[in-house]
PDB file of C-alpha atoms in Angstrom:
ATOM      1  CA  MET A 263     148.153 117.133  54.590  1.00 47.00           C
ATOM      2  CA  MET A 264     147.328 119.304  57.120  1.00 53.00           C
ATOM      3  CA  GLY A 265     144.545 121.498  55.509  1.00 51.00           C
ATOM      4  CA  ASN A 266     144.279 125.825  56.558  1.00 55.00           C
ATOM      5  CA  GLY A 267     141.740 126.515  57.749  1.00 55.00           C
ATOM      6  CA  PHE A 268     141.010 125.876  62.327  1.00 57.00           C
ATOM      7  CA  MET A 269     139.591 122.521  60.804  1.00 59.00           C
ATOM      8  CA  ASP A 270     139.604 120.106  58.138  1.00 67.00           C
ATOM      9  CA  SER A 271     136.313 119.615  56.388  1.00 68.00           C
ATOM     10  CA  GLY A 272     136.481 115.955  57.139  1.00 72.00           C
ATOM     11  CA  SER A 273     136.845 116.928  61.013  1.00 82.00           C
ATOM     12  CA  PHE A 274     133.928 119.422  60.263  1.00 80.00           C
ATOM     13  CA  ASP A 275     131.260 117.156  59.309  1.00 83.00           C
ATOM     14  CA  ALA A 276     131.804 114.540  61.683  1.00 84.00           C
ATOM     15  CA  ILE A 277     131.129 116.957  64.258  1.00 88.00           C
ATOM     16  CA  PHE A 278     127.603 118.261  61.841  1.00 87.00           C
ATOM     17  CA  PHE A 279     126.657 115.106  62.076  1.00 88.00           C
ATOM     18  CA  ILE A 280     127.109 114.095  65.508  1.00 91.00           C
ATOM     19  CA  VAL A 281     125.379 117.433  66.873  1.00 92.00           C
ATOM     20  CA  PHE A 282     123.148 117.338  64.340  1.00 90.00           C
ATOM     21  CA  GLY A 283     122.131 112.721  64.770  1.00 92.00           C
ATOM     22  CA  ILE A 284     121.323 114.124  69.759  1.00 94.00           C
ATOM     23  CA  ILE A 285     119.763 116.815  68.302  1.00 94.00           C
ATOM     24  CA  ALA A 286     116.993 114.903  65.804  1.00 93.00           C
ATOM     25  CA  ILE A 287     117.044 112.061  68.470  1.00 94.00           C
ATOM     26  CA  GLY A 288     116.108 114.323  71.098  1.00 93.00           C
ATOM     27  CA  PHE A 289     113.258 114.809  68.629  1.00 92.00           C
ATOM     28  CA  ILE A 290     111.991 111.994  68.191  1.00 93.00           C
ATOM     29  CA  ALA A 291     112.055 111.323  71.992  1.00 93.00           C
ATOM     30  CA  ILE A 292     110.192 114.187  73.113  1.00 92.00           C
ATOM     31  CA  ILE A 293     107.489 112.945  69.856  1.00 93.00           C
ATOM     32  CA  ALA A 294     107.136 110.035  70.987  1.00 91.00           C
ATOM     33  CA  LYS A 295     106.688 110.778  74.629  1.00 90.00           C
ATOM     34  CA  ALA A 296     104.191 112.856  73.619  1.00 85.00           C
ATOM     35  CA  ILE A 297     102.706 109.963  71.434  1.00 88.00           C
ATOM     36  CA  GLY A 298     103.319 106.946  74.959  1.00 83.00           C
ATOM     37  CA  THR A 299     100.506 109.943  76.421  1.00 80.00           C
ATOM     38  CA  GLY A 300      97.794 110.268  74.820  1.00 80.00           C
ATOM     39  CA  LEU A 301      97.710 106.175  73.886  1.00 82.00           C
ATOM     40  CA  SER A 302      97.614 105.354  77.666  1.00 77.00           C
ATOM     41  CA  ASN A 303      94.673 108.341  77.685  1.00 77.00           C
ATOM     42  CA  GLN A 304      93.005 107.014  75.528  1.00 80.00           C
ATOM     43  CA  ALA A 305      93.489 103.697  77.390  1.00 81.00           C
ATOM     44  CA  ALA A 306      92.303 105.328  80.644  1.00 81.00           C
ATOM     45  CA  GLU A 307      89.384 104.021  81.540  1.00 89.00           C
ATOM     46  CA  LEU A 308      87.161 107.691  82.677  1.00 91.00           C
ATOM     47  CA  GLU A 309      86.802 108.778  86.257  1.00 91.00           C
ATOM     48  CA  GLN A 310      84.590 110.605  88.456  1.00 95.00           C
ATOM     49  CA  ARG A 311      85.426 111.379  91.982  1.00 95.00           C
ATOM     50  CA  SER A 312      84.657 113.885  94.978  1.00 95.00           C
ATOM     51  CA  CYS A 313      87.347 116.287  95.568  1.00 96.00           C
ATOM     52  CA  LYS A 314      88.251 119.583  95.939  1.00 97.00           C
ATOM     53  CA  VAL A 315      90.438 122.237  94.535  1.00 97.00           C
ATOM     54  CA  VAL A 316      93.071 123.065  97.203  1.00 97.00           C
ATOM     55  CA  ASP A 317      95.752 124.759  93.925  1.00 97.00           C
ATOM     56  CA  LYS A 318      95.695 126.925  90.336  1.00 98.00           C
ATOM     57  CA  ARG A 319      98.835 127.714  88.695  1.00 97.00           C
ATOM     58  CA  THR A 320      99.539 129.043  85.825  1.00 97.00           C
ATOM     59  CA  ARG A 321     102.718 128.985  83.211  1.00 95.00           C
ATOM     60  CA  VAL A 322     103.548 131.586  80.622  1.00 92.00           C
ATOM     61  CA  HIS A 323     106.316 130.368  78.153  1.00 89.00           C
ATOM     62  CA  GLY A 324     107.697 131.839  74.996  1.00 86.00           C
ATOM     63  CA  GLY A 325     107.350 135.541  74.560  1.00 79.00           C
ATOM     64  CA  SER A 326     110.866 136.729  73.955  1.00 80.00           C
ATOM     65  CA  GLY A 327     111.803 139.628  70.659  1.00 78.00           C
ATOM     66  CA  ASP A 328     108.891 138.609  67.676  1.00 75.00           C
ATOM     67  CA  PHE A 329     107.469 136.135  69.467  1.00 82.00           C
ATOM     68  CA  SER A 330     104.101 136.217  71.463  1.00 88.00           C
ATOM     69  CA  ALA A 331     103.810 134.390  75.044  1.00 90.00           C
ATOM     70  CA  SER A 332     101.602 130.892  75.749  1.00 92.00           C
ATOM     71  CA  THR A 333      99.803 130.482  79.331  1.00 95.00           C
ATOM     72  CA  ASP A 334      99.944 126.806  80.275  1.00 96.00           C
ATOM     73  CA  TYR A 335      96.595 126.582  82.842  1.00 98.00           C
ATOM     74  CA  TYR A 336      97.267 123.940  86.307  1.00 98.00           C
ATOM     75  CA  VAL A 337      94.355 123.356  88.828  1.00 98.00           C
ATOM     76  CA  THR A 338      95.298 120.435  91.467  1.00 98.00           C
ATOM     77  CA  PHE A 339      92.397 118.102  92.633  1.00 98.00           C
ATOM     78  CA  GLU A 340      93.050 116.658  96.093  1.00 97.00           C
ATOM     79  CA  PHE A 341      90.264 113.100  96.708  1.00 96.00           C
ATOM     80  CA  ASP A 342      89.155 112.393 100.090  1.00 91.00           C
ATOM     81  CA  GLY A 343      92.046 110.670 102.238  1.00 91.00           C
ATOM     82  CA  GLY A 344      94.233 113.283 101.004  1.00 93.00           C
ATOM     83  CA  GLU A 345      95.424 112.066  97.367  1.00 96.00           C
ATOM     84  CA  ARG A 346      96.172 115.073  95.085  1.00 97.00           C
ATOM     85  CA  LYS A 347      96.025 115.380  91.178  1.00 96.00           C
ATOM     86  CA  GLU A 348      97.539 117.973  88.946  1.00 97.00           C
ATOM     87  CA  LEU A 349      95.648 118.299  85.687  1.00 97.00           C
ATOM     88  CA  GLU A 350      96.236 121.171  82.783  1.00 96.00           C
ATOM     89  CA  VAL A 351      92.899 123.027  82.212  1.00 97.00           C
ATOM     90  CA  LYS A 352      91.704 124.845  79.287  1.00 96.00           C
ATOM     91  CA  ASP A 353      91.440 129.389  80.299  1.00 95.00           C
ATOM     92  CA  ARG A 354      88.467 129.192  79.829  1.00 96.00           C
ATOM     93  CA  ASP A 355      88.288 126.203  83.470  1.00 96.00           C
ATOM     94  CA  PHE A 356      90.552 127.859  85.188  1.00 97.00           C
ATOM     95  CA  GLY A 357      88.804 131.050  85.501  1.00 94.00           C
ATOM     96  CA  MET A 358      85.658 129.143  86.348  1.00 95.00           C
ATOM     97  CA  ILE A 359      87.265 126.992  89.341  1.00 96.00           C
ATOM     98  CA  VAL A 360      87.536 129.255  92.402  1.00 95.00           C
ATOM     99  CA  THR A 361      90.348 127.427  95.404  1.00 96.00           C
ATOM    100  CA  GLY A 362      88.387 126.272  98.513  1.00 95.00           C
ATOM    101  CA  ASP A 363      85.485 124.417  95.806  1.00 95.00           C
ATOM    102  CA  ARG A 364      84.212 121.182  96.147  1.00 96.00           C
ATOM    103  CA  GLY A 365      82.222 119.517  92.857  1.00 96.00           C
ATOM    104  CA  GLU A 366      83.354 115.616  90.884  1.00 96.00           C
ATOM    105  CA  LEU A 367      86.275 115.850  88.639  1.00 97.00           C
ATOM    106  CA  ARG A 368      86.318 113.758  86.251  1.00 96.00           C
ATOM    107  CA  TYR A 369      89.796 113.052  83.691  1.00 95.00           C
ATOM    108  CA  LYS A 370      90.977 110.456  82.340  1.00 93.00           C
ATOM    109  CA  GLY A 371      94.169 109.524  83.171  1.00 89.00           C
ATOM    110  CA  THR A 372      96.169 112.973  82.857  1.00 89.00           C
ATOM    111  CA  ARG A 373      93.391 114.820  81.074  1.00 92.00           C
ATOM    112  CA  PHE A 374      91.053 116.966  81.943  1.00 96.00           C
ATOM    113  CA  GLN A 375      87.533 116.230  80.867  1.00 94.00           C
ATOM    114  CA  GLU A 376      84.879 118.097  83.556  1.00 95.00           C
ATOM    115  CA  PHE A 377      84.496 120.123  87.184  1.00 97.00           C
ATOM    116  CA  VAL A 378      80.703 120.322  88.432  1.00 96.00           C
ATOM    117  CA  ARG A 379      80.852 122.145  91.571  1.00 94.00           C
ATOM    118  CA  VAL A 380      78.701 121.237  94.059  1.00 91.00           C
ATOM    119  CA  MET A 381      77.707 124.051  95.910  1.00 82.00           C
ATOM    120  CA  GLU A 382      77.083 123.751 100.579  1.00 72.00           C
ATOM    121  CA  ALA A 383      73.988 124.862 101.509  1.00 62.00           C
TER     122      ALA A 383
END
């Protein structure tokens, strides 16, 4: 017997569970990646290297409708030999670091710890 509507109940249930499963797998993958990054950072050695600040940028997300916007802050450091590393920093650190600054960067994996400016004479 054919259903009266666009789809019968069985088809709708199957599509619903497939879509729900795809979304659930996506969330699980995002959570697993975040946990993996956190564990990797925890196991990483605390490094301290001389560097120069070569760039700063922000990323604003959210802010549509009734939602507030959030801003992420990033600083790119260049080490001797030309290797670069971009790290997310807190807003207060972002405001204190200036492009062109030279100093000592402390970081652990992908986690910014501290930047101490070296005053040049």
